[in-house]
Short mmCIF file of C-alpha atoms and ligand atoms in Angstrom, two decimals:
data_model
loop_
_atom_site.label_atom_id
_atom_site.label_comp_id
_atom_site.label_asym_id
_atom_site.label_seq_id
_atom_site.Cartn_x
_atom_site.Cartn_y
_atom_site.Cartn_z
CA MET U 599 -0.21 -0.01 -0.01
CA GLU U 600 1.26 3.24 -1.10
CA THR U 601 1.55 6.63 0.77
CA VAL U 602 1.23 9.73 -1.11
CA SER U 603 1.68 13.30 0.27
CA THR U 604 0.64 15.53 -2.67
CA VAL U 605 -2.59 16.39 -4.19
CA ALA U 606 -1.12 15.89 -7.77
CA ALA U 607 -0.20 12.30 -6.69
CA LEU U 608 -3.18 11.60 -5.24
CA ARG U 609 -5.23 12.71 -8.45
CA THR U 610 -2.97 10.64 -10.62
CA ARG U 611 -3.57 7.37 -8.42
CA VAL U 612 -7.54 8.25 -8.88
CA ARG U 613 -7.54 8.85 -12.30
CA ALA U 614 -5.97 5.68 -13.14
CA TRP U 615 -8.37 3.80 -11.17
CA ARG U 616 -11.43 5.74 -12.64
CA GLY U 617 -9.91 4.89 -16.24
CA ALA U 618 -9.94 1.26 -15.33
CA GLY U 619 -13.73 1.55 -14.38
CA GLU U 620 -13.08 1.51 -10.71
CA ARG U 621 -15.17 3.45 -8.13
CA ILE U 622 -13.29 5.16 -5.24
CA ALA U 623 -14.30 5.75 -1.55
CA LEU U 624 -12.55 8.26 0.76
CA VAL U 625 -12.08 7.78 4.40
CA PRO U 626 -10.78 10.92 6.03
CA THR U 627 -8.95 10.48 9.43
CA MET U 628 -6.78 12.42 11.56
CA GLY U 629 -4.68 9.23 12.16
CA ALA U 630 -4.46 7.55 15.73
CA LEU U 631 -6.68 4.61 14.18
CA HIS U 632 -8.84 2.45 15.98
CA ALA U 633 -11.29 -0.27 15.07
CA GLY U 634 -14.15 2.54 14.45
CA HIS U 635 -11.85 3.83 11.62
CA LEU U 636 -11.50 0.40 10.36
CA SER U 637 -15.00 -0.22 9.92
CA LEU U 638 -15.12 2.90 7.81
CA VAL U 639 -12.50 1.52 5.48
CA VAL U 640 -14.65 -1.74 5.22
CA LEU U 641 -17.78 0.17 4.71
CA GLY U 642 -16.02 2.15 1.87
CA ARG U 643 -14.73 -0.98 0.40
CA ALA U 644 -18.30 -2.50 0.24
CA HIS U 645 -19.11 0.45 -1.82
CA ALA U 646 -16.13 0.95 -3.99
CA GLU U 647 -13.16 -1.16 -5.86
CA ARG U 648 -10.65 1.24 -4.19
CA VAL U 649 -10.22 2.99 -0.76
CA VAL U 650 -8.27 5.87 -0.02
CA ALA U 651 -7.61 6.85 3.53
CA SER U 652 -6.31 10.48 4.45
CA ILE U 653 -4.36 11.17 7.26
CA PHE U 654 -4.04 14.86 8.33
CA VAL U 655 -4.21 16.45 11.72
CA ASN U 656 -6.14 19.44 10.59
CA PRO U 657 -4.78 22.41 12.61
CA SER U 658 -7.98 24.83 11.66
CA GLN U 659 -10.31 22.60 13.60
CA PHE U 660 -8.52 22.86 17.06
CA GLY U 661 -9.31 25.65 19.24
CA ALA U 662 -6.94 27.62 21.29
CA GLY U 663 -6.23 25.45 24.40
CA GLU U 664 -7.44 22.22 22.62
CA ASP U 665 -5.24 19.28 22.19
CA LEU U 666 -3.48 19.92 18.70
CA ALA U 667 0.34 19.59 20.06
CA ALA U 668 -0.78 16.56 22.02
CA TYR U 669 -2.98 14.73 19.42
CA PRO U 670 -1.63 11.25 19.16
CA ARG U 671 0.45 10.46 15.93
CA ASP U 672 1.48 6.85 15.07
CA ASP U 673 2.04 6.69 11.31
CA ALA U 674 3.78 3.37 11.00
CA ARG U 675 0.75 1.68 13.23
CA ASP U 676 -1.80 3.39 11.39
CA ALA U 677 -0.37 2.24 7.76
CA ALA U 678 -0.28 -1.36 9.07
CA MET U 679 -3.67 -1.07 10.24
CA LEU U 680 -5.02 0.44 7.18
CA GLU U 681 -3.35 -2.13 4.89
CA GLN U 682 -4.83 -4.87 6.83
CA ALA U 683 -8.23 -3.53 6.70
CA GLY U 684 -8.04 -3.40 2.81
CA CYS U 685 -7.19 0.25 2.06
CA ASP U 686 -5.31 0.93 -1.29
CA LEU U 687 -3.62 4.27 -0.77
CA ILE U 688 -2.93 6.73 2.16
CA PHE U 689 -2.78 10.36 1.29
CA ALA U 690 -0.86 12.13 4.01
CA PRO U 691 -0.38 15.80 3.08
CA GLY U 692 1.80 18.06 5.10
CA ARG U 693 0.31 21.42 6.37
CA ALA U 694 1.90 23.51 3.52
CA GLU U 695 0.11 21.07 0.80
CA MET U 696 -2.97 21.61 2.43
CA TYR U 697 -2.55 25.38 3.60
CA PRO U 698 0.07 26.97 1.49
CA PRO U 699 0.98 30.67 2.32
CA GLY U 700 -1.75 32.94 1.14
CA PHE U 701 -4.56 30.43 2.05
CA ALA U 702 -7.72 32.50 2.72
CA THR U 703 -10.80 30.44 2.06
CA GLY U 704 -13.28 29.46 4.79
CA VAL U 705 -16.52 27.28 4.80
CA ARG U 706 -19.25 27.91 7.29
CA VAL U 707 -22.19 25.93 7.54
CA ALA U 708 -24.97 27.93 9.25
CA GLY U 709 -27.45 26.69 11.87
CA LEU U 710 -26.64 23.11 12.10
CA THR U 711 -23.18 24.38 13.86
CA ASP U 712 -25.00 26.68 16.35
CA CYS U 713 -25.79 24.00 18.89
CA LEU U 714 -24.16 20.85 20.74
CA CYS U 715 -20.45 21.24 20.26
CA GLY U 716 -20.75 24.65 18.37
CA PRO U 717 -20.82 26.85 21.21
CA ALA U 718 -18.17 24.94 23.25
CA ARG U 719 -15.83 24.68 20.27
CA PRO U 720 -15.88 28.15 18.51
CA GLY U 721 -14.35 27.78 15.00
CA HIS U 722 -14.19 23.68 15.24
CA PHE U 723 -16.81 22.98 12.47
CA GLU U 724 -15.56 25.92 10.06
CA GLY U 725 -12.28 24.05 10.34
CA VAL U 726 -13.78 20.68 9.75
CA ALA U 727 -15.88 21.99 6.75
CA GLN U 728 -12.86 23.72 5.50
CA VAL U 729 -10.80 20.50 5.44
CA VAL U 730 -13.44 18.48 4.31
CA THR U 731 -14.47 20.55 1.54
CA LYS U 732 -10.83 20.35 0.22
CA LEU U 733 -10.25 16.66 0.86
CA LEU U 734 -13.39 15.84 -1.09
CA ASN U 735 -12.33 18.24 -4.19
CA GLN U 736 -8.88 16.88 -3.74
CA ALA U 737 -9.85 13.06 -3.97
CA GLY U 738 -12.87 13.38 -6.29
CA ALA U 739 -14.10 10.20 -4.78
CA ASP U 740 -17.47 8.56 -5.50
CA PHE U 741 -18.05 8.11 -1.77
CA ALA U 742 -16.68 9.56 1.44
CA VAL U 743 -17.32 7.86 4.84
CA PHE U 744 -17.56 9.42 8.23
CA GLY U 745 -18.29 8.02 11.66
CA GLU U 746 -21.63 8.50 13.08
CA LYS U 747 -19.85 9.04 16.59
CA ASP U 748 -19.53 12.68 15.37
CA TRP U 749 -22.95 12.97 14.18
CA GLN U 750 -22.96 16.73 14.22
CA GLN U 751 -19.99 16.77 12.01
CA LEU U 752 -21.70 14.15 9.66
CA ALA U 753 -24.67 16.43 9.54
CA VAL U 754 -22.43 19.31 8.60
CA ILE U 755 -20.64 17.51 5.96
CA ARG U 756 -23.68 16.14 4.26
CA ARG U 757 -25.02 19.77 4.18
CA LEU U 758 -21.75 21.38 2.80
CA ALA U 759 -21.60 18.63 0.04
CA ARG U 760 -25.18 19.14 -0.99
CA ASP U 761 -25.05 23.03 -0.65
CA LEU U 762 -21.58 23.20 -2.62
CA ASP U 763 -22.86 20.52 -5.19
CA ILE U 764 -19.79 18.23 -4.44
CA PRO U 765 -20.71 15.12 -6.27
CA THR U 766 -19.25 12.57 -3.69
CA GLU U 767 -21.90 10.60 -1.82
CA ILE U 768 -21.49 10.94 1.99
CA LEU U 769 -21.75 7.56 4.03
CA GLY U 770 -22.09 7.40 7.77
CA GLY U 771 -20.52 4.53 9.43
CA PRO U 772 -22.21 3.17 12.81
CA VAL U 773 -20.45 3.82 16.07
CA VAL U 774 -18.05 1.10 17.16
CA ARG U 775 -18.14 0.43 20.89
CA GLU U 776 -15.76 -1.18 23.53
CA ALA U 777 -16.96 -3.98 25.57
CA ASP U 778 -18.60 -1.74 28.03
CA GLY U 779 -20.05 0.37 25.25
CA LEU U 780 -17.74 3.05 25.27
CA ALA U 781 -17.57 4.77 21.88
CA MET U 782 -14.38 4.26 20.36
CA SER U 783 -12.19 7.36 19.99
CA SER U 784 -8.73 8.51 19.42
CA ARG U 785 -8.93 10.61 22.74
CA ASN U 786 -10.01 7.62 24.92
CA ARG U 787 -6.21 7.11 25.18
CA TYR U 788 -6.13 10.26 27.42
CA LEU U 789 -8.02 8.07 30.02
CA ASP U 790 -6.27 6.84 33.01
CA PRO U 791 -7.65 3.53 34.35
CA ALA U 792 -9.92 5.25 37.01
CA GLN U 793 -11.23 7.52 34.45
CA ARG U 794 -11.50 4.53 31.92
CA ALA U 795 -13.65 2.76 34.39
CA VAL U 796 -16.01 6.02 34.65
CA ALA U 797 -16.27 6.53 31.02
CA GLY U 798 -18.42 3.50 30.24
CA GLY U 799 -21.15 5.23 32.17
CA LEU U 800 -21.66 7.82 29.48
CA ASN U 801 -23.32 5.45 26.73
CA LYS U 802 -25.29 3.71 29.47
CA ALA U 803 -27.00 7.25 30.58
CA ILE U 804 -27.78 8.08 27.18
CA PHE U 805 -28.96 4.83 25.88
CA ALA U 806 -31.25 4.58 29.06
CA ALA U 807 -32.61 8.26 28.50
CA ALA U 808 -33.33 7.22 24.88
CA GLY U 809 -35.23 4.34 25.77
CA ARG U 810 -37.44 6.14 28.15
CA ILE U 811 -37.88 9.04 25.59
CA ALA U 812 -38.93 6.26 23.00
CA ARG U 813 -41.53 5.03 25.39
CA GLY U 814 -43.24 8.73 25.77
CA ALA U 815 -41.09 10.32 28.62
CA PRO U 816 -40.62 14.04 28.14
CA ALA U 817 -37.05 14.82 26.71
CA ALA U 818 -36.31 17.65 29.21
CA ALA U 819 -36.89 15.70 32.22
CA GLU U 820 -34.87 12.71 30.86
CA MET U 821 -32.01 15.09 29.99
CA ALA U 822 -31.94 16.52 33.57
CA ALA U 823 -31.94 12.90 35.20
CA ALA U 824 -29.20 11.70 32.54
CA ALA U 825 -26.91 14.85 33.60
CA ALA U 826 -27.41 14.17 37.21
CA ALA U 827 -26.57 10.52 36.63
CA LEU U 828 -23.40 11.34 34.83
CA ARG U 829 -22.43 13.97 37.55
CA ALA U 830 -22.91 11.40 40.13
CA ALA U 831 -21.00 8.68 38.01
CA GLY U 832 -17.86 10.85 38.30
CA PHE U 833 -17.72 12.85 35.17
CA ASP U 834 -15.85 16.13 35.71
CA GLU U 835 -18.19 18.39 33.60
CA ILE U 836 -21.26 18.07 31.52
CA ASP U 837 -21.13 20.17 28.54
CA TYR U 838 -24.69 18.82 27.34
CA VAL U 839 -27.11 16.18 27.11
CA GLU U 840 -29.69 16.76 24.63
CA CYS U 841 -32.38 15.13 22.68
CA ARG U 842 -32.38 16.56 19.11
CA GLU U 843 -33.91 15.55 15.76
CA ALA U 844 -31.43 13.41 13.82
CA ASP U 845 -31.29 15.46 10.51
CA SER U 846 -32.12 18.98 11.27
CA LEU U 847 -30.71 18.69 14.87
CA ALA U 848 -33.86 20.76 16.03
CA PRO U 849 -34.76 20.09 19.74
CA VAL U 850 -37.13 17.43 20.68
CA GLY U 851 -39.84 17.75 23.43
CA THR U 852 -41.55 14.36 23.01
CA PHE U 853 -40.59 11.77 20.58
CA ASP U 854 -42.43 11.38 17.46
CA ALA U 855 -41.59 8.10 15.55
CA ALA U 856 -42.03 9.82 12.28
CA ARG U 857 -39.00 12.06 13.00
CA PRO U 858 -35.99 10.22 13.93
CA ALA U 859 -34.41 11.61 16.94
CA ARG U 860 -31.09 11.08 18.95
CA VAL U 861 -29.84 11.69 22.40
CA PHE U 862 -26.41 13.55 22.33
CA ALA U 863 -23.75 13.87 24.97
CA ALA U 864 -20.54 15.60 25.53
CA VAL U 865 -18.71 15.49 29.16
CA GLN U 866 -15.18 16.27 30.08
CA LEU U 867 -13.33 13.49 31.85
CA GLY U 868 -9.63 14.52 32.82
CA ARG U 869 -8.01 15.54 29.54
CA ALA U 870 -10.44 13.94 27.45
CA ARG U 871 -13.69 15.50 26.10
CA LEU U 872 -16.01 12.71 25.27
CA ILE U 873 -18.82 12.62 23.03
CA ASP U 874 -21.45 10.13 22.11
CA ASN U 875 -24.96 9.90 20.60
CA VAL U 876 -27.68 7.23 20.27
CA PRO U 877 -30.83 6.74 18.69
CA VAL U 878 -34.25 7.12 20.06
CA GLY U 879 -36.54 4.26 19.33
CA VAL U 880 -34.21 1.71 17.84
CA PRO U 881 -33.39 -1.34 20.31
CA VAL U 882 -29.90 -1.37 21.81
CA GLY U 883 -27.95 -3.88 19.90
CA MET U 884 -29.53 -2.72 16.54
CA ALA U 885 -28.43 0.87 16.76
CA PRO U 886 -27.78 2.05 13.12
O1 PAF H 155 -13.61 13.21 12.44
C1 PAF H 155 -12.33 13.44 12.05
O2 PAF H 155 -11.27 12.64 12.25
C2 PAF H 155 -12.10 14.87 11.46
O3 PAF H 155 -12.81 15.86 12.07
C3 PAF H 155 -12.14 14.62 9.90
C4 PAF H 155 -13.52 14.50 9.30
C5 PAF H 155 -10.97 13.82 9.48
C6 PAF H 155 -11.49 16.27 9.16
O4 PAF H 155 -10.20 16.54 9.85
#
């Protein structure tokens, strides 16, 4: 499996595959890969003959005081894992390839970025929208695959691809969880053993709330109860626990099965900001 670091080399490979009648799936990542990422490669492979994974720790999506400098990097391990998962090519551009001197263009998706992680991470979704727009244009893939753990990010990316007429189909890959239900994340490695034991409580609290909301409980009361349960379980800070519509991210009062909804949470635990989301009205174990 080859690694290329320039847009020109990426496009040469993609053009050759396309010329041979092959479809291409792009899996954008920031490296520090885990089984969740590999499931996205497998999903890409199910749709396309060729899979390209990008690895780029995008500085523009990290806020001041966030973990850009500390973000885990493990290129050799990432490459071995991607090859094993059936990836054909790694695109690993340097910063100057992505943001050359004079770079001046931003991408902002209004509305969807005003809630959930938006207020706590000013500029984050602009950075994500900027780099993903570039990656989609650079690869010109038929499909691009993103994890549903970052559901708000996925909603933002679907919207920007639609609004900007980017002809790549955006696919969401289901959350991959550890044995205790903790959603896999590169940031889980920031947790010490005691924090790791607490972390498993996050998914349990939101699955429980989602179950009660599906049975008709008012979302507001359930969100307050879930936040209290998380505080009692030892999470340092609850950023939000909210029930929102899956597509529009509009707040939900009581669940209406005609309008898919999800429970979203973000918490701080030591150095790690953990986020998770689960569907309302889909039995546990069958979550999409
Ligand atoms: O989800 C991520 O890892 C990143 O936000 C992404 C989509 C690769 C953009 O940098």
